[in-house]
Short mmCIF file of C-alpha atoms in Angstrom, two decimals:
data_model
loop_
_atom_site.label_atom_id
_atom_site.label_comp_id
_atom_site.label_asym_id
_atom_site.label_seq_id
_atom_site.Cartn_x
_atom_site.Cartn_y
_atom_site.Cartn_z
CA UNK A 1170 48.78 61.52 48.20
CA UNK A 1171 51.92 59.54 49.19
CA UNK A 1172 51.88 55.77 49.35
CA UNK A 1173 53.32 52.82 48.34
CA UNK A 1174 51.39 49.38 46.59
CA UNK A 1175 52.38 45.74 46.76
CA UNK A 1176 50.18 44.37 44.59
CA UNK A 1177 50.26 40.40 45.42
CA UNK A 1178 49.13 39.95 48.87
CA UNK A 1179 50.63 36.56 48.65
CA UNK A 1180 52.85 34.66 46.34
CA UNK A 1181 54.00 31.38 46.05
CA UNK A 1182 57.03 29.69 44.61
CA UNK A 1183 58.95 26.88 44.27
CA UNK A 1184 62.38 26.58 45.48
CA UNK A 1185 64.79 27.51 42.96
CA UNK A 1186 62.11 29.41 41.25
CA UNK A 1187 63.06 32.55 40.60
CA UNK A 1188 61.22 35.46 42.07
CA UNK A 1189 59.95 39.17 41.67
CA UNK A 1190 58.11 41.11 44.13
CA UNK A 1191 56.49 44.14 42.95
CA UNK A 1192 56.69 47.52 44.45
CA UNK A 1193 54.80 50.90 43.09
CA UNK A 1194 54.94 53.89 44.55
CA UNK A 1195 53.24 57.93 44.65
CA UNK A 1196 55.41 60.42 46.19
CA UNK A 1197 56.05 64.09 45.58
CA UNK A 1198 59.75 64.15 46.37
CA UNK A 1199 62.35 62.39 44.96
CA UNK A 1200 62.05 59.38 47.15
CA UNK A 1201 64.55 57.34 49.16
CA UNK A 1202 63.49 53.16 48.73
CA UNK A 1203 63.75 50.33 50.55
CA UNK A 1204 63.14 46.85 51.14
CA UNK A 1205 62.37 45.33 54.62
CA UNK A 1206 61.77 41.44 55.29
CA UNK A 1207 60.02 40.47 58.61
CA UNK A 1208 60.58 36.63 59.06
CA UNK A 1209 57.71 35.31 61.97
CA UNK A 1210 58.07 36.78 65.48
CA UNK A 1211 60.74 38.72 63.91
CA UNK A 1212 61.62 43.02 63.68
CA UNK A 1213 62.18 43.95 60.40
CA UNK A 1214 65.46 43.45 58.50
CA UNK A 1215 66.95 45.75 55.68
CA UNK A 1216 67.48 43.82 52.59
CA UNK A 1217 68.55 46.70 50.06
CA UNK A 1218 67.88 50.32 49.85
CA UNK A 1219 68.19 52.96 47.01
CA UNK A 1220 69.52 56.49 47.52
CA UNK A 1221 70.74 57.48 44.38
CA UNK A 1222 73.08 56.45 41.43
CA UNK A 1223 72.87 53.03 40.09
CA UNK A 1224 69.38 51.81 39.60
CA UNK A 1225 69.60 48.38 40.11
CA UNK A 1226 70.89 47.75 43.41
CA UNK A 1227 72.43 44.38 45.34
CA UNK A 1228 71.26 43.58 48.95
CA UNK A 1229 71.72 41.00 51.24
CA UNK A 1230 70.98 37.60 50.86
CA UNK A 1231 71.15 37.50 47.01
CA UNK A 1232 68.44 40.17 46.45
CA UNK A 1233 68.33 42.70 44.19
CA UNK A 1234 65.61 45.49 43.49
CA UNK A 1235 65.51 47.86 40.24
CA UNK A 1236 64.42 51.49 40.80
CA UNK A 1237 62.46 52.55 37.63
CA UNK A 1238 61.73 56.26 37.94
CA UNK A 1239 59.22 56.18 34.83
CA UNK A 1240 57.19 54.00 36.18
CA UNK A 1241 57.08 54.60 39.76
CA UNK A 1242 58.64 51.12 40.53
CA UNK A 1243 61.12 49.45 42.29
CA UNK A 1244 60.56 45.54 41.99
CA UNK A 1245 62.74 43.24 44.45
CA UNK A 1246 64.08 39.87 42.18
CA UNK A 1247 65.85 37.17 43.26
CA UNK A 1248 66.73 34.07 41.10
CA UNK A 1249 66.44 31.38 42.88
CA UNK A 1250 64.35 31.39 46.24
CA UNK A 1251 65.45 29.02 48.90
CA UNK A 1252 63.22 28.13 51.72
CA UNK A 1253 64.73 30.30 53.78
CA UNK A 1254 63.42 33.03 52.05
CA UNK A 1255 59.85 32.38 52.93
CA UNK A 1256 58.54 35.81 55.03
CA UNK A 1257 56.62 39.11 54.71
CA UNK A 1258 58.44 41.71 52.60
CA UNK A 1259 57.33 45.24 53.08
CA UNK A 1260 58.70 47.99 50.55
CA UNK A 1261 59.05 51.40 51.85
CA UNK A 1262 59.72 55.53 50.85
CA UNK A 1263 61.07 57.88 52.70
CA UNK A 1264 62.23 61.16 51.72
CA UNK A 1265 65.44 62.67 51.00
CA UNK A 1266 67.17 64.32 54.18
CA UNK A 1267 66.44 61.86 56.17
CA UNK A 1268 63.07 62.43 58.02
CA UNK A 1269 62.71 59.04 58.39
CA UNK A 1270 59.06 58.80 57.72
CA UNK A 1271 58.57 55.88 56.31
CA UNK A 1272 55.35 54.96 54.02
CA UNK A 1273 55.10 51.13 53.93
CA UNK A 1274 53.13 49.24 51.54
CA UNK A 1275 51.05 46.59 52.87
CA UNK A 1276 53.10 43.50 52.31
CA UNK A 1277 54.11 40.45 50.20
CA UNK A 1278 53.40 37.46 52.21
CA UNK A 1279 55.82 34.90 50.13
CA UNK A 1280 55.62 31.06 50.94
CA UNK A 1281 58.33 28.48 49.21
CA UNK A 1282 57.50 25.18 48.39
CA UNK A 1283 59.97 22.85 48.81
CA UNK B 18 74.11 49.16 62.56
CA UNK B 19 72.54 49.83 65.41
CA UNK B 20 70.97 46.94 67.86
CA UNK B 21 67.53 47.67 68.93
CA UNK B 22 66.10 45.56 72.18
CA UNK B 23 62.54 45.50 72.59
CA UNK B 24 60.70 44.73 76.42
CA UNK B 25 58.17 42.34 76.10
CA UNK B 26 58.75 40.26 73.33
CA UNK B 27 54.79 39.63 73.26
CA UNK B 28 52.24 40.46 76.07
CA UNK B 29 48.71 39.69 76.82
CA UNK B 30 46.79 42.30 78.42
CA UNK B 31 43.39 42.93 79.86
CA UNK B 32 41.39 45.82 78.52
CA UNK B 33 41.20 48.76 80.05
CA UNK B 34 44.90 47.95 81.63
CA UNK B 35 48.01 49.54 80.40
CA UNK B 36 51.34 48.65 79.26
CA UNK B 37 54.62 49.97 78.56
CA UNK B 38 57.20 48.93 76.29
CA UNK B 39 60.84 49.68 76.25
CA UNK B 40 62.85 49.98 73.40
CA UNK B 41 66.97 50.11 74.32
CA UNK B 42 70.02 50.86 72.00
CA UNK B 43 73.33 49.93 72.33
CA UNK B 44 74.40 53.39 70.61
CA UNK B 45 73.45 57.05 71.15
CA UNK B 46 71.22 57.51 68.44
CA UNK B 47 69.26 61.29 67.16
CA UNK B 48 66.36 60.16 65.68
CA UNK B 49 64.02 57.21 67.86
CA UNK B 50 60.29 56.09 66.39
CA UNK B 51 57.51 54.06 67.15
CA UNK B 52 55.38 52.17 64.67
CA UNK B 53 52.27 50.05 65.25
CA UNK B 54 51.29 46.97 62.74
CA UNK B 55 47.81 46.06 62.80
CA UNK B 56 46.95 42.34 62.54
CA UNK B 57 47.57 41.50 58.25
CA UNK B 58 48.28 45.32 57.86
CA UNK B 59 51.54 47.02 57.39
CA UNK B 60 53.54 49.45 59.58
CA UNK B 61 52.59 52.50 60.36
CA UNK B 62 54.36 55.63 62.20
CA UNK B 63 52.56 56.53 65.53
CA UNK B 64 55.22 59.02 66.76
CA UNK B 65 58.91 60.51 66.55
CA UNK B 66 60.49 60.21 70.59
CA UNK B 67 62.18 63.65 70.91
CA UNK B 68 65.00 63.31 73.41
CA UNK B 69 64.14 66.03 76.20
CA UNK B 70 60.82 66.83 74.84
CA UNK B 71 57.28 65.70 74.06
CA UNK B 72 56.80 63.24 71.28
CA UNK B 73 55.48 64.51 68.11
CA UNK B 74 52.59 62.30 67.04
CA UNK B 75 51.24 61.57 63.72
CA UNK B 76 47.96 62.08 62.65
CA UNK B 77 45.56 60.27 64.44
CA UNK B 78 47.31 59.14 67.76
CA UNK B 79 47.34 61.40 70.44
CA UNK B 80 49.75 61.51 73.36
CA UNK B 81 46.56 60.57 76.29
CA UNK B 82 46.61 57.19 74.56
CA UNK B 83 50.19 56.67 73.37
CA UNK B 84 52.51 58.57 76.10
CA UNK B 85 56.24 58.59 74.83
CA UNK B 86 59.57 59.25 77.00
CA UNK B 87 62.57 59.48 75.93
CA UNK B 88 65.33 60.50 78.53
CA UNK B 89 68.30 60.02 76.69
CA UNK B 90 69.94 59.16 73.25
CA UNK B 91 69.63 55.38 73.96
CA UNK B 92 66.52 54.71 75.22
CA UNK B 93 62.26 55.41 75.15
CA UNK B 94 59.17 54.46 75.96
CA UNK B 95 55.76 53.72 74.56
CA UNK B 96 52.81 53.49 76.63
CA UNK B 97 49.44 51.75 75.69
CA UNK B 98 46.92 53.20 77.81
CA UNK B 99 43.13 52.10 78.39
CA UNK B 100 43.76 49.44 76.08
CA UNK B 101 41.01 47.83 73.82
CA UNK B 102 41.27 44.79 71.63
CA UNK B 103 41.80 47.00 69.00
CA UNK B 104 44.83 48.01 69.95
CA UNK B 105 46.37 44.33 69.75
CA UNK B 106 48.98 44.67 67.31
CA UNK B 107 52.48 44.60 66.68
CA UNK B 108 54.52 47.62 67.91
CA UNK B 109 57.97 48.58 66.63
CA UNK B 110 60.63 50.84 67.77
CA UNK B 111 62.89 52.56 65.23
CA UNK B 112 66.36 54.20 65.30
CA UNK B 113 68.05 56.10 62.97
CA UNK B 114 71.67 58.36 62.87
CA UNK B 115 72.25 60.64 59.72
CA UNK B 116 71.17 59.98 56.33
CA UNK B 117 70.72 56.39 55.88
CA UNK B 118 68.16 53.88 56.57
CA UNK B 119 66.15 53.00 59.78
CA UNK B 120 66.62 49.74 62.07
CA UNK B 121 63.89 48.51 63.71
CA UNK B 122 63.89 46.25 66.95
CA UNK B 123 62.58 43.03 66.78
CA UNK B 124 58.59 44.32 67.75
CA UNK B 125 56.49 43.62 70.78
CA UNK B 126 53.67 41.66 69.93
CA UNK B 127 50.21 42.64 72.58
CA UNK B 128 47.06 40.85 72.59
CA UNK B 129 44.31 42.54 74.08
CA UNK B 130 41.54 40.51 75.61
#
């Protein structure tokens, strides 16, 4: 079956900490990934996405995410949180082609401490 | 990127009432979805607005209780019908043009009491 797992419901950090959300996911196809952030009362933002090529890939607002084929993966880091950074962060799969049925994992709540 | 304007923002609603929210694009766009997000859940695809034809709905929401238009390339509809507090939740309209990523409006968030 297709999904996608965010393990850490929550996380906490410091700011300036640095920071790694992790992202696993089952599909059959090779998959198309992404990572949303939904700041309160908010849509949801696109913060980097992976098509193909490069595995590690540069998004907005200094993230980065890693796409690890052998293990399913693709982890969002960032290396040194600001306060600003504080939201939900949902990972997501899609397939190639561009069906645009998304599977979303349940979520990464992440709180900074100032 | 496309910008995606949601109508309302948030809403309270009496059960058994309906309500309809509007999702507007300021670009023609194919490919228009709708996505509901339960209360500390995550997001998840209710149905794909077909411009000039019915909705095609995921599995397990049907069209009675989650009506869709879509009229043109810029613009839909999703109707919450006979609504119960379970259906308080956070719904999100979608866009997407060729083979890159979706953009989602900014959600409309309905209580149901």
């Amino acid at each position: 079956a297709q999904s996608v797992t965010q393990p850490d419901i929550h996380i906490t950090v410091s700011e300036g900490a640095s920071l790694e959300l992790r992202c696993n996911y089952s599909y059959g196809a090779t998959p198309y990934l992404f990572w949303y952030v939904q700041s309160p009362g908010q849509g949801l933002q696109l913060l980097l996405k992976y098509f193909s090529g490069d595995t590690l890939v540069q998004g907005i607002k200094g993230f980065e995410a890693e796409f690890k084929r052998s293990q399913s993966s693709f982890n969002l880091r960032k290396p040194s949180v600001h306060w600003s950074d504080a939201a939900e962060y949902f990972c997501a799969v899609g397939a190639k082609g561009g069906t645009y049925k998304y599977i979303f994992g349940t979520g990464t709540r992440l709180k900074v401490l100032a | 990127s496309a910008v995606i304007s949601q109508k309302p923002s948030r809403d309270i609603c009496q059960r058994g009432t309906s309500l309809t929210i509007q999702c507007q694009v300021d670009s023609q766009v194919t490919m228009m979805f709708w996505y509901r997000q339960q209360p500390g859940q995550s997001l998840t695809l209710i149905a794909t607005a077909n411009q000039g034809s019915e909705a095609t709905y995921e599995s397990g929401f049907v069209i009675d209780k989650f009506p869709i238009s879509r009229p043109n390339l810029t613009f839909s509809t999703l109707t919450v019908s006979n609504m119960s507090p379970e259906d308080s939740s956070i719904y999100l309209c979608s866009v997407a043009e060729g083979d890159t990523e979706a953009f989602f409006g900014q959600g409309t968030r309905l209580t149901v009491v």
